[in-house]
Each structure stands twice: as structure tokens, then as C-alpha cells.
Coordinates of C-alpha atoms in Angstrom, one line a residue:
Chain A
M269 CA -19.5 -12.3 -5.7
N270 CA -19.5 -9.0 -4.9
K271 CA -17.2 -7.2 -7.2
S272 CA -18.4 -4.0 -6.7
H273 CA -15.0 -2.3 -5.3
R274 CA -13.6 -2.6 -8.5
D275 CA -12.8 -0.2 -11.1
S276 CA -12.6 3.1 -8.8
I277 CA -9.4 3.7 -8.5
F278 CA -7.9 5.7 -11.9
L279 CA -4.8 5.4 -13.1
E280 CA -3.7 8.7 -14.8
E281 CA -1.1 10.5 -17.0
A282 CA -1.8 13.7 -15.2
E283 CA -0.7 17.2 -16.6
I284 CA 0.3 20.3 -14.3
L285 CA -1.3 22.9 -14.8
S286 CA 0.1 25.2 -12.3
H287 CA 2.3 24.3 -8.8
Q288 CA 2.9 27.5 -6.9
G289 CA 5.0 27.2 -3.9
F290 CA 4.6 29.1 -0.9
A291 CA 6.8 29.9 2.4
G292 CA 7.7 27.2 4.6
E293 CA 8.6 25.1 1.9
Q294 CA 3.9 24.5 0.7
F295 CA 3.6 24.0 -2.9
I296 CA -0.3 24.1 -4.3
L297 CA -0.7 22.3 -7.2
R298 CA -2.7 21.7 -9.4
V299 CA -3.6 19.3 -11.9
Q300 CA -6.0 17.6 -15.2
A301 CA -7.2 14.5 -13.6
P302 CA -10.6 13.8 -15.2
Q303 CA -11.7 10.4 -13.6
C304 CA -10.2 11.1 -10.1
A305 CA -11.5 14.8 -10.2
H306 CA -15.5 13.1 -10.9
T307 CA -15.9 11.0 -7.7
A308 CA -13.0 12.5 -5.5
L309 CA -14.7 12.6 -1.6
P310 CA -13.6 14.7 1.1
G311 CA -10.3 12.5 2.8
S312 CA -9.7 10.5 -0.4
F313 CA -5.9 10.8 -2.1
V314 CA -4.0 10.6 -3.9
H315 CA -1.3 8.5 -4.3
L316 CA 1.4 10.4 -6.6
Q317 CA 5.0 9.8 -8.3
C318 CA 6.5 12.2 -7.8
D319 CA 9.2 11.7 -10.3
P320 CA 10.8 8.8 -12.8
L321 CA 13.3 8.7 -10.7
Q322 CA 12.0 7.7 -7.5
P323 CA 8.9 5.5 -8.4
M324 CA 7.5 4.6 -4.8
R325 CA 4.5 7.1 -4.6
R326 CA 3.5 9.1 -1.8
P327 CA 0.0 9.7 -0.1
I328 CA -1.1 13.2 -0.8
S329 CA -4.5 14.8 0.2
I330 CA -7.2 16.3 -2.2
M331 CA -7.7 19.7 -1.0
R332 CA -9.9 20.7 -4.3
T333 CA -11.4 19.2 -7.3
S334 CA -13.7 20.8 -10.1
D335 CA -16.1 17.9 -11.6
S336 CA -16.9 20.1 -14.9
E337 CA -13.0 21.3 -15.3
G338 CA -11.7 18.2 -14.5
W339 CA -8.8 19.0 -12.1
I340 CA -8.3 18.2 -8.2
E341 CA -5.5 20.7 -6.3
L342 CA -3.1 19.2 -3.8
L343 CA -1.6 21.1 -0.6
Y344 CA 2.4 19.3 -0.1
K345 CA 5.0 20.3 1.8
R346 CA 8.8 19.3 0.7
V347 CA 9.9 17.2 3.8
G348 CA 11.8 14.9 1.7
S349 CA 13.8 13.3 -1.4
G350 CA 10.1 12.8 -3.2
T351 CA 8.4 15.7 -2.2
Q352 CA 11.6 17.5 -3.2
L353 CA 11.5 16.1 -6.8
L354 CA 7.9 17.3 -6.8
S355 CA 8.5 20.5 -6.6
L356 CA 10.6 20.7 -9.1
R357 CA 7.7 19.4 -11.9
K358 CA 6.6 22.0 -14.1
P359 CA 3.5 22.7 -15.7
G360 CA 3.2 21.1 -18.6
E361 CA 4.7 17.9 -17.8
T362 CA 2.6 14.8 -16.6
L363 CA 2.7 12.7 -13.1
N364 CA 1.3 8.9 -12.5
L365 CA -1.3 9.9 -9.6
L366 CA -3.5 6.9 -8.9
G367 CA -6.7 8.0 -7.2
P368 CA -9.2 8.9 -5.3
I369 CA -8.7 6.4 -2.7
G370 CA -9.9 6.0 0.9
Q371 CA -13.5 6.1 2.9
S372 CA -14.2 9.8 2.5
F373 CA -15.1 12.0 6.0
K374 CA -19.5 10.8 6.2
P375 CA -20.5 14.3 8.1
S376 CA -24.0 12.3 9.9
A377 CA -28.0 13.8 9.0
E378 CA -28.5 14.4 12.6
H379 CA -25.1 17.2 13.3
T380 CA -26.1 20.6 12.0
H381 CA -22.9 22.0 13.1
P382 CA -20.0 20.5 11.8
L383 CA -16.5 22.2 13.1
L384 CA -14.0 21.2 11.0
I385 CA -10.2 21.4 12.5
G386 CA -7.1 21.7 10.0
G387 CA -3.6 21.2 11.7
G388 CA -0.5 21.8 8.4
V389 CA -0.3 19.5 5.2
G390 CA -3.7 18.3 7.3
M391 CA -5.1 21.9 6.2
P392 CA -7.2 19.9 2.5
P393 CA -9.8 17.7 3.5
M394 CA -11.0 20.2 5.7
I395 CA -10.9 22.5 2.4
F396 CA -12.7 19.7 0.5
L397 CA -15.4 19.3 3.1
A398 CA -15.7 22.2 3.5
D399 CA -16.7 23.0 -0.1
C400 CA -19.4 19.2 -0.5
L401 CA -20.5 21.6 3.0
R402 CA -21.4 24.3 1.7
S403 CA -24.9 23.4 -0.7
D404 CA -25.9 21.8 2.5
R405 CA -28.1 24.2 3.5
L406 CA -28.8 22.2 7.1
K407 CA -25.7 23.0 8.1
Q408 CA -24.0 25.6 9.7
P409 CA -19.7 24.4 9.7
F410 CA -16.9 26.4 11.6
V411 CA -13.3 26.1 10.1
I412 CA -10.1 26.4 12.7
L413 CA -6.9 26.1 10.0
G414 CA -3.8 25.6 11.6
S415 CA -0.5 26.7 10.5
E416 CA 3.1 26.9 12.5
V417 CA 4.2 28.7 8.9
P418 CA 3.0 31.1 7.2
F419 CA -0.7 30.2 5.9
P420 CA -0.3 28.6 1.5
F421 CA -2.9 31.9 0.8
S422 CA -3.2 35.0 1.9
A423 CA -5.4 35.2 5.3
S424 CA -7.9 38.8 5.7
P425 CA -10.1 39.6 7.8
S426 CA -13.5 37.7 7.4
K427 CA -17.1 39.4 7.1
I428 CA -18.8 36.5 8.7
M429 CA -18.7 36.5 13.0
V430 CA -18.5 33.8 15.2
P431 CA -19.4 33.5 18.5
G432 CA -16.5 33.1 21.2
M433 CA -14.1 34.6 19.5
P434 CA -11.2 36.1 21.5
E435 CA -10.4 40.2 19.9
G436 CA -8.6 40.2 17.1
V437 CA -9.4 37.1 16.5
I438 CA -10.6 37.6 12.6
A439 CA -7.8 36.2 10.2
S440 CA -9.5 34.1 7.4
M441 CA -8.8 32.2 4.5
P442 CA -10.5 34.4 2.2
L443 CA -11.7 31.5 -0.2
L444 CA -13.8 29.7 2.7
D445 CA -15.1 34.1 3.4
D446 CA -16.6 33.9 0.1
W447 CA -18.0 30.5 0.1
G448 CA -19.8 32.0 3.1
I449 CA -18.7 29.9 5.5
P450 CA -16.9 31.1 8.6
C451 CA -13.3 30.6 9.3
R452 CA -10.9 31.3 12.1
L453 CA -6.7 29.9 11.3
A454 CA -4.2 30.0 14.4
S455 CA -0.4 29.3 15.1
Q456 CA 2.0 29.6 17.9
Q457 CA 3.5 32.0 15.1
D458 CA 2.9 35.2 16.1
L459 CA 0.8 36.0 13.1
P460 CA -1.4 38.8 12.3
G461 CA -5.8 38.5 12.5
C462 CA -4.3 34.8 14.0
Y463 CA -5.3 33.1 17.6
Q464 CA -1.5 32.8 19.0
G465 CA -2.3 28.8 20.7
Y466 CA -3.2 25.8 19.4
V467 CA -6.5 24.7 17.3
T468 CA -7.7 22.6 20.1
D469 CA -8.0 25.6 22.5
L470 CA -9.7 28.0 20.2
A471 CA -11.9 25.4 18.9
R472 CA -12.4 24.8 22.8
L473 CA -14.0 28.5 22.9
W474 CA -15.8 28.3 20.1
L475 CA -17.4 25.2 22.5
V476 CA -18.2 26.8 25.6
A477 CA -19.5 29.8 24.2
M478 CA -22.5 28.3 22.7
E479 CA -25.2 26.4 24.4
K480 CA -25.4 23.0 25.3
A481 CA -28.2 22.4 23.5
L482 CA -26.4 23.4 20.9
R483 CA -23.5 21.5 21.4
Q484 CA -25.2 18.7 20.5
Q485 CA -25.7 19.8 17.5
V486 CA -21.9 19.1 16.6
E487 CA -19.9 16.6 15.1
I488 CA -15.5 17.7 14.9
F489 CA -14.0 16.2 11.6
A490 CA -10.1 16.8 11.4
C491 CA -6.7 16.3 9.8
G492 CA -3.2 17.1 10.9
P493 CA 0.1 15.7 13.5
H494 CA -1.1 13.0 15.1
P495 CA -0.3 15.0 18.7
M496 CA -3.0 17.5 17.4
L497 CA -5.6 15.2 15.9
Q498 CA -4.6 13.4 20.1
A499 CA -5.6 16.9 21.3
V500 CA -8.9 16.5 19.1
A501 CA -10.0 13.4 19.7
Q502 CA -9.8 14.3 23.5
L503 CA -11.9 17.3 22.9
A504 CA -14.3 16.1 21.4
A505 CA -14.3 13.3 24.4
E506 CA -14.5 15.3 26.8
F507 CA -17.5 17.5 25.7
D508 CA -18.8 13.9 24.6
I509 CA -18.8 15.1 20.3
A510 CA -18.8 12.9 17.3
C511 CA -15.3 12.2 15.7
Q512 CA -13.9 11.8 12.5
V513 CA -10.3 11.8 11.8
S514 CA -7.7 11.0 8.7
L515 CA -5.0 9.4 9.2
E516 CA -1.6 9.4 7.9
E517 CA 1.6 6.5 7.4
F518 CA 3.9 5.3 5.8
M519 CA 2.3 3.8 2.5
A520 CA 3.4 1.5 -0.4
C521 CA 0.5 0.4 -2.2
A522 CA -2.2 2.4 -1.4
V523 CA -5.3 0.0 -2.7
G524 CA -5.1 -2.6 0.7
G525 CA -2.8 -5.5 -1.2
C526 CA 0.3 -4.8 1.0
A527 CA -1.1 -4.1 4.8
G528 CA 2.0 -1.5 5.0
C529 CA 0.0 1.7 6.2
V530 CA -1.3 0.1 9.1
V531 CA -3.0 1.2 12.3
E532 CA -4.4 -0.4 15.8
V533 CA -8.3 -0.3 15.9
S534 CA -10.8 -1.0 19.2
T535 CA -13.4 -2.9 18.0
P536 CA -15.8 -4.7 20.4
Q537 CA -14.0 -8.2 19.3
G538 CA -10.6 -6.5 20.9
P539 CA -7.7 -4.7 18.5
V540 CA -7.1 -5.3 15.3
M541 CA -5.1 -3.8 12.9
K542 CA -7.4 -1.2 9.6
R543 CA -5.3 0.1 6.4
V544 CA -5.2 3.9 6.4
C545 CA -5.6 3.6 2.1
V546 CA -8.8 2.4 1.8
D547 CA -10.0 1.1 5.7
G548 CA -9.1 4.5 6.6
P549 CA -8.2 7.3 5.9
V550 CA -10.9 8.4 8.0
F551 CA -11.1 7.2 11.6
D552 CA -14.0 7.1 14.6
A553 CA -11.0 8.9 16.5
R554 CA -12.4 6.9 19.5
Q555 CA -11.6 3.9 17.6
V556 CA -7.6 4.9 17.2
F557 CA -7.2 6.7 20.4
Chain B
M280 CA -7.9 -23.3 -17.4
P281 CA -8.9 -18.7 -18.2
D282 CA -7.7 -18.8 -21.8
S283 CA -7.9 -21.5 -23.8
V284 CA -6.0 -19.9 -27.0
K285 CA -2.1 -20.9 -26.9
S286 CA -0.4 -18.2 -26.8
P287 CA 3.7 -17.5 -26.4
L288 CA 3.1 -16.8 -22.9
N289 CA 1.5 -20.0 -21.7
I290 CA 3.9 -22.1 -19.5
D291 CA 2.7 -25.4 -17.2
F292 CA 4.2 -25.1 -13.9
C293 CA 3.8 -28.0 -11.9
G294 CA 1.1 -29.0 -14.2
M295 CA -1.0 -25.6 -14.0
P296 CA -1.8 -23.9 -17.4
F297 CA -0.5 -20.4 -16.7
N298 CA -2.2 -17.3 -19.0
T299 CA 1.7 -15.8 -18.1
P300 CA 4.4 -16.5 -16.3
I301 CA 4.0 -14.2 -14.3
V302 CA 3.1 -14.7 -10.2
L303 CA 1.6 -11.9 -8.5
L304 CA 3.4 -12.4 -4.8
S305 CA 2.7 -12.9 -1.5
G306 CA 1.2 -9.9 0.3
C307 CA 1.9 -7.7 -2.4
V308 CA -1.7 -8.1 -3.3
G309 CA -3.3 -8.9 -0.4
F310 CA -6.4 -11.9 -0.3
G311 CA -6.2 -12.0 -4.8
E312 CA -9.0 -8.7 -4.4
E313 CA -6.7 -5.0 -3.6
Y314 CA -5.2 -4.8 -7.2
T315 CA -8.4 -5.3 -9.1
R316 CA -9.6 -1.8 -7.4
V317 CA -7.6 0.3 -10.6
K318 CA -9.6 0.3 -13.3
G319 CA -7.7 -1.3 -16.2
F320 CA -5.7 -3.9 -13.8
S321 CA -6.6 -7.7 -14.4
N322 CA -5.9 -10.6 -12.9
R323 CA -5.8 -12.1 -16.1
E324 CA -2.5 -11.1 -16.8
T325 CA -0.9 -12.8 -14.6
G326 CA -0.3 -16.7 -14.1
A327 CA -1.0 -16.9 -10.1
V328 CA -2.0 -14.3 -7.4
C329 CA -0.1 -15.2 -4.1
L330 CA -2.2 -15.2 -1.2
K331 CA -1.1 -13.5 1.7
G332 CA 1.0 -15.5 4.5
T333 CA -1.8 -17.6 6.5
T334 CA -1.5 -19.2 9.5
Q335 CA -3.8 -21.3 11.3
E336 CA -5.1 -18.4 13.7
P337 CA -5.5 -15.0 12.5
R338 CA -2.3 -12.6 13.8
L339 CA -2.1 -8.9 14.5
G340 CA 1.5 -8.9 12.7
N341 CA 4.3 -6.0 14.1
Q342 CA 3.1 -2.5 14.6
P343 CA 4.2 0.4 12.5
H344 CA 6.2 1.5 11.0
R345 CA 5.7 -1.3 9.0
I346 CA 7.6 0.2 6.0
Y347 CA 10.2 2.5 4.6
E348 CA 11.2 3.3 0.9
T349 CA 14.9 2.7 0.4
P350 CA 17.2 3.3 -2.5
S351 CA 16.1 1.4 -5.1
G352 CA 13.6 -0.7 -2.8
M353 CA 11.6 -1.1 1.2
L354 CA 12.0 -2.4 3.6
N355 CA 9.3 -4.7 5.2
A356 CA 8.1 -6.0 8.4
I357 CA 4.2 -6.6 8.0
G358 CA 4.0 -9.9 10.5
L359 CA 2.0 -12.2 8.6
Q360 CA -1.0 -9.4 9.9
N361 CA -3.7 -12.7 8.2
P362 CA -7.3 -13.7 9.7
G363 CA -6.5 -17.5 9.8
V364 CA -6.9 -19.8 7.9
D365 CA -10.5 -21.2 8.6
K366 CA -11.7 -17.7 7.9
V367 CA -9.8 -17.3 4.7
V368 CA -10.5 -20.9 3.2
D369 CA -14.6 -20.4 4.6
E370 CA -15.2 -16.8 3.8
I371 CA -12.4 -15.3 1.6
L372 CA -11.5 -17.9 -1.2
P373 CA -15.4 -18.0 -2.1
T374 CA -15.2 -14.5 -3.2
L375 CA -12.4 -15.2 -5.7
D376 CA -13.0 -15.9 -9.4
F377 CA -11.2 -18.7 -10.4
T378 CA -11.7 -18.3 -13.8
E379 CA -9.0 -15.7 -13.7
T380 CA -5.9 -17.2 -12.6
H381 CA -5.0 -19.1 -10.1
F382 CA -4.5 -18.8 -7.0
I383 CA -1.8 -20.4 -4.5
A384 CA -2.1 -20.4 -1.2
N385 CA 1.0 -19.1 1.1
V386 CA 1.5 -20.8 4.0
S387 CA 3.3 -20.3 7.5
G388 CA 4.1 -21.7 10.9
S389 CA 5.5 -20.9 14.0
T390 CA 5.9 -24.7 15.4
V391 CA 6.6 -28.1 11.9
E392 CA 2.5 -29.4 12.9
E393 CA 1.2 -26.0 12.2
Y394 CA 2.3 -25.8 9.1
Y395 CA 0.8 -28.9 8.0
E396 CA -2.2 -28.2 9.6
V397 CA -3.1 -25.2 7.6
T398 CA -1.4 -26.7 4.3
R399 CA -4.5 -29.7 5.5
R400 CA -6.8 -27.0 5.5
F401 CA -5.7 -25.3 2.1
D402 CA -6.1 -28.9 1.1
D403 CA -9.9 -29.2 1.1
S404 CA -10.4 -26.9 -0.3
P405 CA -10.2 -25.1 -4.0
I406 CA -7.0 -22.8 -3.6
D407 CA -4.5 -24.3 -6.5
A408 CA -1.0 -24.7 -4.9
I409 CA 0.0 -24.6 -1.8
E410 CA 3.3 -21.9 -0.7
I411 CA 4.9 -22.8 2.0
N412 CA 6.7 -19.4 3.5
I413 CA 10.0 -20.4 5.5
S414 CA 11.7 -17.8 4.2
C415 CA 9.5 -15.4 6.6
P416 CA 12.1 -12.6 8.4
N417 CA 9.7 -10.9 9.7
V418 CA 8.4 -13.4 12.2
K419 CA 10.1 -14.3 15.5
E420 CA 9.1 -18.3 15.3
G421 CA 9.0 -20.1 12.0
G422 CA 9.3 -18.7 8.6
V423 CA 12.8 -17.5 8.2
A424 CA 14.8 -19.4 11.4
F425 CA 13.0 -23.0 9.8
G426 CA 14.2 -21.9 5.9
N427 CA 18.1 -20.8 7.3
D428 CA 18.5 -24.6 8.7
P429 CA 18.3 -27.5 6.2
A430 CA 17.2 -30.0 8.4
M431 CA 14.6 -28.2 9.4
S432 CA 13.6 -26.6 5.9
A433 CA 13.2 -30.5 5.3
R434 CA 11.2 -31.3 8.1
V435 CA 8.9 -27.9 7.4
V436 CA 8.9 -29.9 3.7
E437 CA 7.7 -32.8 4.8
A438 CA 4.5 -32.5 6.7
C439 CA 3.7 -30.3 4.3
R440 CA 4.1 -33.2 1.1
Q441 CA 2.4 -35.0 4.3
A442 CA -0.5 -32.7 4.3
T443 CA -2.0 -32.2 0.5
R444 CA -1.7 -33.7 -3.0
K445 CA -1.8 -30.0 -4.4
P446 CA 1.8 -28.8 -5.4
L447 CA 3.6 -27.2 -3.2
I448 CA 6.4 -24.7 -4.0
T449 CA 9.1 -23.9 -0.8
K450 CA 9.5 -20.6 -1.3
L451 CA 13.4 -20.2 -0.4
S452 CA 15.4 -16.5 1.7
P453 CA 17.9 -15.3 0.8
N454 CA 19.1 -15.7 4.1
Q455 CA 21.3 -18.5 4.1
T456 CA 24.6 -20.3 3.0
D457 CA 23.6 -22.8 0.6
I458 CA 20.8 -21.7 -1.2
A459 CA 21.3 -24.9 -3.7
G460 CA 22.0 -27.4 -1.0
N461 CA 18.8 -26.2 1.3
A462 CA 16.7 -26.5 -2.4
Q463 CA 18.0 -30.3 -3.5
G464 CA 17.0 -31.4 0.7
C465 CA 13.9 -29.7 0.1
I466 CA 13.3 -31.5 -3.4
E467 CA 13.3 -35.1 -1.2
A468 CA 11.6 -33.9 1.3
G469 CA 8.3 -33.8 -1.3
S470 CA 8.5 -30.6 -3.1
D471 CA 7.4 -30.1 -6.5
A472 CA 8.9 -26.1 -6.6
F473 CA 10.4 -23.4 -5.3
S474 CA 10.6 -19.7 -4.3
V475 CA 13.1 -18.0 -5.0
I476 CA 13.9 -15.4 -3.7
N477 CA 12.1 -14.2 -0.8
T478 CA 13.1 -10.5 1.0
L479 CA 17.0 -10.1 2.7
M480 CA 17.2 -8.8 6.1
G481 CA 17.6 -4.9 5.9
M482 CA 17.7 -2.1 8.9
A483 CA 16.8 1.8 9.0
I484 CA 18.0 4.0 11.5
D485 CA 16.2 7.1 12.2
I486 CA 19.7 9.5 13.7
E487 CA 18.0 12.1 15.2
S488 CA 15.8 9.4 17.7
R489 CA 18.3 6.3 17.4
V490 CA 16.0 4.2 17.0
P491 CA 15.0 2.5 14.1
I492 CA 12.2 3.0 11.6
I493 CA 10.6 -0.2 11.1
G494 CA 8.6 -0.9 14.0
N495 CA 10.0 -4.5 14.0
N496 CA 13.4 -3.1 14.2
Q497 CA 14.8 -4.9 11.1
G498 CA 12.7 -5.4 8.4
G499 CA 12.7 -7.5 4.3
L500 CA 14.7 -5.9 2.0
S501 CA 12.9 -5.8 -1.9
G502 CA 12.4 -3.1 -4.9
P503 CA 15.8 -3.8 -7.4
A504 CA 18.4 -2.7 -5.3
I505 CA 18.1 -7.1 -4.7
K506 CA 17.9 -8.2 -8.1
P507 CA 21.3 -8.9 -9.1
V508 CA 21.3 -11.2 -5.6
A509 CA 18.2 -12.6 -6.5
L510 CA 19.0 -13.7 -10.2
L511 CA 21.8 -15.4 -8.7
K512 CA 20.5 -17.6 -6.6
V513 CA 18.1 -18.6 -9.3
H514 CA 20.8 -19.1 -11.3
Q515 CA 22.4 -21.4 -8.4
V516 CA 19.2 -23.0 -7.4
Y517 CA 18.5 -23.6 -10.9
Q518 CA 21.7 -26.4 -11.0
V519 CA 19.6 -27.9 -8.8
C520 CA 16.2 -28.2 -10.1
R521 CA 17.2 -28.9 -14.0
D522 CA 17.7 -32.6 -13.3
H523 CA 14.4 -33.4 -11.3
N524 CA 12.0 -30.9 -14.0
I525 CA 12.2 -28.9 -10.8
P526 CA 10.1 -25.5 -11.8
I527 CA 10.8 -21.9 -10.3
I528 CA 9.8 -19.0 -9.8
G529 CA 12.1 -15.8 -10.4
Q530 CA 11.5 -13.0 -7.9
G531 CA 13.3 -10.2 -6.3
G532 CA 13.7 -6.9 -8.0
I533 CA 12.1 -7.6 -11.2
T534 CA 9.6 -4.6 -12.8
S535 CA 10.4 -4.9 -16.4
A536 CA 10.4 -7.2 -19.4
E537 CA 14.0 -7.3 -19.2
D538 CA 14.5 -7.9 -15.6
A539 CA 11.8 -10.9 -16.3
L540 CA 13.6 -12.0 -18.9
E541 CA 17.0 -12.6 -17.5
F542 CA 15.5 -14.6 -15.1
M543 CA 13.5 -17.0 -17.2
I544 CA 17.3 -17.1 -18.8
A545 CA 18.3 -17.9 -15.3
G546 CA 16.4 -21.1 -14.8
A547 CA 13.0 -19.8 -13.5
H548 CA 10.2 -21.0 -15.6
A549 CA 7.4 -18.4 -13.6
V550 CA 7.8 -14.3 -12.3
G551 CA 7.0 -12.7 -9.3
V552 CA 6.4 -9.9 -9.0
G553 CA 5.3 -7.7 -6.1
T554 CA 7.4 -4.3 -5.2
A555 CA 7.1 -3.1 -8.9
L556 CA 3.0 -3.4 -8.2
F557 CA 3.8 -0.4 -6.5
Y558 CA 4.5 1.4 -8.7
D559 CA 3.3 0.5 -11.5
P560 CA -0.6 -0.9 -10.5
L561 CA -0.1 -2.1 -13.9
I562 CA 2.6 -3.2 -14.9
C563 CA 2.2 -6.8 -15.5
Q564 CA 0.4 -5.9 -19.1
K565 CA 3.6 -3.8 -20.1
I566 CA 6.0 -7.1 -19.2
N567 CA 3.5 -9.7 -20.7
A568 CA 4.1 -6.7 -24.2
G569 CA 7.5 -6.9 -23.4
I570 CA 8.0 -10.7 -23.1
R571 CA 5.7 -11.0 -26.8
D572 CA 7.7 -8.7 -28.0
Y573 CA 11.1 -10.5 -27.6
L574 CA 9.8 -13.6 -28.3
T575 CA 8.8 -12.4 -31.8
R576 CA 12.2 -11.0 -32.1
H577 CA 13.9 -13.6 -31.8
Q578 CA 11.6 -16.6 -33.2
L579 CA 10.3 -17.9 -29.9
A580 CA 7.2 -19.7 -29.8
S581 CA 6.9 -20.0 -26.6
V582 CA 8.9 -18.1 -23.6
E583 CA 9.5 -21.9 -21.8
H584 CA 12.2 -22.3 -24.4
L585 CA 13.8 -19.5 -22.7
V586 CA 14.3 -20.9 -19.6
G587 CA 17.7 -21.8 -17.8
T588 CA 18.7 -21.3 -21.5
L589 CA 22.2 -18.9 -20.3
Q590 CA 25.6 -19.5 -21.9
L591 CA 28.1 -18.6 -19.0
H592 CA 32.0 -17.4 -19.9
Q593 CA 34.4 -20.8 -19.4
Q594 CA 36.6 -20.2 -16.5
T595 CA 40.0 -20.8 -17.5
R596 CA 41.9 -19.7 -14.6
P597 CA 40.7 -21.0 -10.7
K598 CA 37.9 -19.0 -9.8
C599 CA 37.7 -16.2 -7.8
S600 CA 34.2 -14.6 -7.0
C601 CA 36.5 -11.0 -6.5

């Protein structure tokens, strides 16, 4: 009996270390969750009890971790009653947290140019992935982040040149710049230094500017709203680029027990329903779009 | 029997020695191993685990959304997604550790013949008992369509009875007029025990798009919202079961030891836990500890001494429920 799956998810009373609000109903939450921090991977999420008054949990992607300090950081948007209650929680209080959960993004060894695309509250797994990729000298990642509300960080002009970018598209996430990872921002809103348009349009400009041989080294990773992921999957198919996407769905158990969070996945044997929580949330884009 | 030392939580359920009165409910714990992903969770905290509803052929289940949170509960409409009985028996059951707990199959079908065939297949397997699901509200054929018709319920039970000598547990729907009358018919047809209750049918609507949120349009309501309904149904079914020595798995919104105790006092031998696991994956430990404390406080040697000890108020005037 193979029981390797056992004891891989931890239930922790996580103390809130910091909880900061940003424009556009966005919040960045850092909690002490050492067991989760130790094993989380880019794409992992936590299933969080926002408040004892609302016992059903909410799945939230992990943005950053520190194994040495034992914390994890989450970005969420206040959209309903659960996240409304969560937004009222204060440093020093604890949150009941289940994690890390899910299959992570898996960069392939042969592709040297990962393209990371994150939209809205889909940005966190891309930042986590970028953090992991920076230690790999063979990888030269490029990150595109998109938002229709002000970004939950102070965007600043990047010090890193990126080929194919239109004039004036210079804004970046400072953390990524500090890590030496090129990044550009996109928004339909008129935000300074950002590309005015969709993340996929900016990605296209980057891909088109590349030589064909180099383009074959690209692999796309994406997380964001469903229409954005659909557009990313189409872009990847058009350029014949491997693409992994992270999906979201309403979730009850988040450990594979209830099959409430499924997505239809194409397989050679026909369509099957896969659970977003433990079979995903990361899937091959060709299988789900 | 995993634990040979007699504990106050041990019960006998249809001849099966349960570690504790807790039964993890079908549809909440996959095929028995899913929750063991959570460190600290153990199937040993339970008397039995009911596996996901199984049909003769594989089923994809319903389109998303399949679940939605509601006040004090949730709606679900999974639609019996399962890989088919052959795969469950041949590939999944051999991976389960039967020393940890008892495993109960949950049998569904669109026809009486399918119920018979799936039960027959499980009869020839290590499964400990079989639960007949004639109360699933989320499929078009079978399920609650059978469970709300007493004559059909009895036919399904009778067919399953012919297919197995293992303990047969009939899962009753609250979405029917006379649950006790239906239970009586199922006992006569050969049911050894009952699960009371399955979910209540419900709906949620997105007011912007004016479409139901659940892909199946309607779903089954579970969680604390349905607890008072479930408790009354257990009380009603117990009135029929008591004289036949037929045990009940009481279920519907149990999230604490106090809830579990209420169900046992109402007449349940065992208590089902489902939605509460979503709140707290380690809830079984807490329920067991709470029951143990209660037994100590009330100087009861066994949880079985609690079953059906409800003392109703004497009604001096004509009965009126309003």
C-alpha cells in the first residue's frame, strides 16, 4: 500500500504577523505557518478559515514563503463575506490554516526562458515561482503582471532592459527588480509606466521580438482570471509553446474528498473530471482550454 | 477490530465492532484515503468510513459549479462522479487499510437492476457493509426519485438484499412525506440499518446573471442549517427501528460532540460527520473527546447506553406542531 500522500498537508494556528490593505480592496497577509512554509511550492495554496464565525474555508494562493523564518505571505481581494471578515483580522490574532495544498508549477529542464503571467489575485504564484527560479542560473525568466486596480506595491521604473517592449513600458515590481528578474506591468487603466492593454498583448510583443530558436526555449506559466487564462492558452497554442495554468473553483474540503472543485480535463481516453485542489490547481493548458 | 481494549466509545453496529460512533459520510471523504493527507487525521478515530457513491459504469458527474456556501451550510451537486464499481473493487479497495476502520460502500444506480449488480459486485469484496443510496438529490434517475417512493425504495432494498449477506444500510431522504413509513417498508424488504438523513434539496441564484449558481441548477443542502430537521427525522425513524433492533447512523449538520450526543439521545447508534470535516479536518478527535467527557460526567460506561434515551414532554392538549 503506497501511503506517500499521507501527512503532506498541515493544519496550523497561524499568527498574523502583518496585514496590509491596498487600493482596489487588496490585502497582503503574512502569517507564521512554519510547517506550510517548509514544504510549499509555487502554485501551492492554503485553505484558510477567515473567521470562526464563517467556518467554510477560502482557498488562497501563496505568494512568498520564508522557510528560515517560518512565514508565508498571501495576497487576496475582498470580494465576499469570507474575505470581508478576513480583512478585519489583526496582527497577533491567529488564523486556522490548512496547507500547503496542490500540485505545483513544474518548469521543464529543457526550456530556458520561462514566461510568467499573473493577473490580479493570480499574481502571487508567479511571484513565488520567480523567487524559486532566480536560484537557477540556467533560467532567464520574464514576468508580466496585470491588474485593473492599482498594483498592491509601489511600481517603479525597472533597471533591467527587456527586448520588444514598447516605449515607456518601464514599470516593474521592485521586489522582482531586486531579485534581478525582468518584469513589466500591464493594465487597461492608464497607470504610469505600464503597458495599456492585456497581459497577453504584451506577451505577444515579447514573443514576436524573439528569434525563433530562442522562442522554442519559452515555457509559459500563468495564473489569473479565467478569460485571461483562456487568452494565455490561445497565445501558447498559436506559438506552439508549452503552457501551465493555475485554475480556481469553489472549494469545500480542498483535500480531494468531496470532488466539489472539478474541472473537465481532456485525456487520450476522453474527458475526465479532475479536482482543482489536489489534482491541480496547476494543469497543462492544452488539457483544460 | 483495530482496538481490542473496550472503550466507552466502542459500539456494535450490525455486528461490526466500531472504534467510535463516528462514521465519515459518503461523498465527503472520497474513497477513504483523501483526508489522510492531513497530518493528525486518522481513520482510526472513526467507526467506519463510507466511500463515494458508486455505480456500475464510470460517471463524470455534474458540471461546475458543484458547491456553494450558504448560511450555516452549503449546497452540493457532485452528480455521483465515480470510476465505476469494477475499478473501485479491483483497484481502490486493495489500497485501503482495513485494520484502521470499517469501510462501507455506497451503492447507487439508475435502475433496480443496477443497484443489484453493484451490490453483488461489492458482496464479493472485502468491503464491510453496503449503504444503499436511494436519496441522492443530484441525479436525474434513481437516487431520490426512488427514495421518495416507498414502493420503489422497498424494491431497491429487496434487490440489494438478494445480492448480499453483508450489512445493508439504507440512506433515507428527508425530501419525503413519511420517512418513518418508508423505513418500515425498507425493514420488511431486508434493510439492516439506516442512514438518516441525506441532504435537503435547495437552490442558490446569481441575481446579476439570473442563473442558478450550481451547474446542476439545484443541489443538496448540508451543514448546521439542516441539523434540526435531521434530528427530528432520526427521532421519527427511531420509533420504527426500536422494536426491530435496527440501528441508525444519525447525520445532518453535526459539528460538535454536543450535536453528536443529541443525535444519539434521539435514537442514533452512530453519528455521521461530513460538512464539519470541511470546517475542521481534525473534528473527529474533538467529537470523540467531547463524548468521552460527557459519559464520564454522566457516569455512563458506554455510549450505547445513551441511544434513544430521549424523554419527550407529555402532551396534555391535542398535538399541534405550530
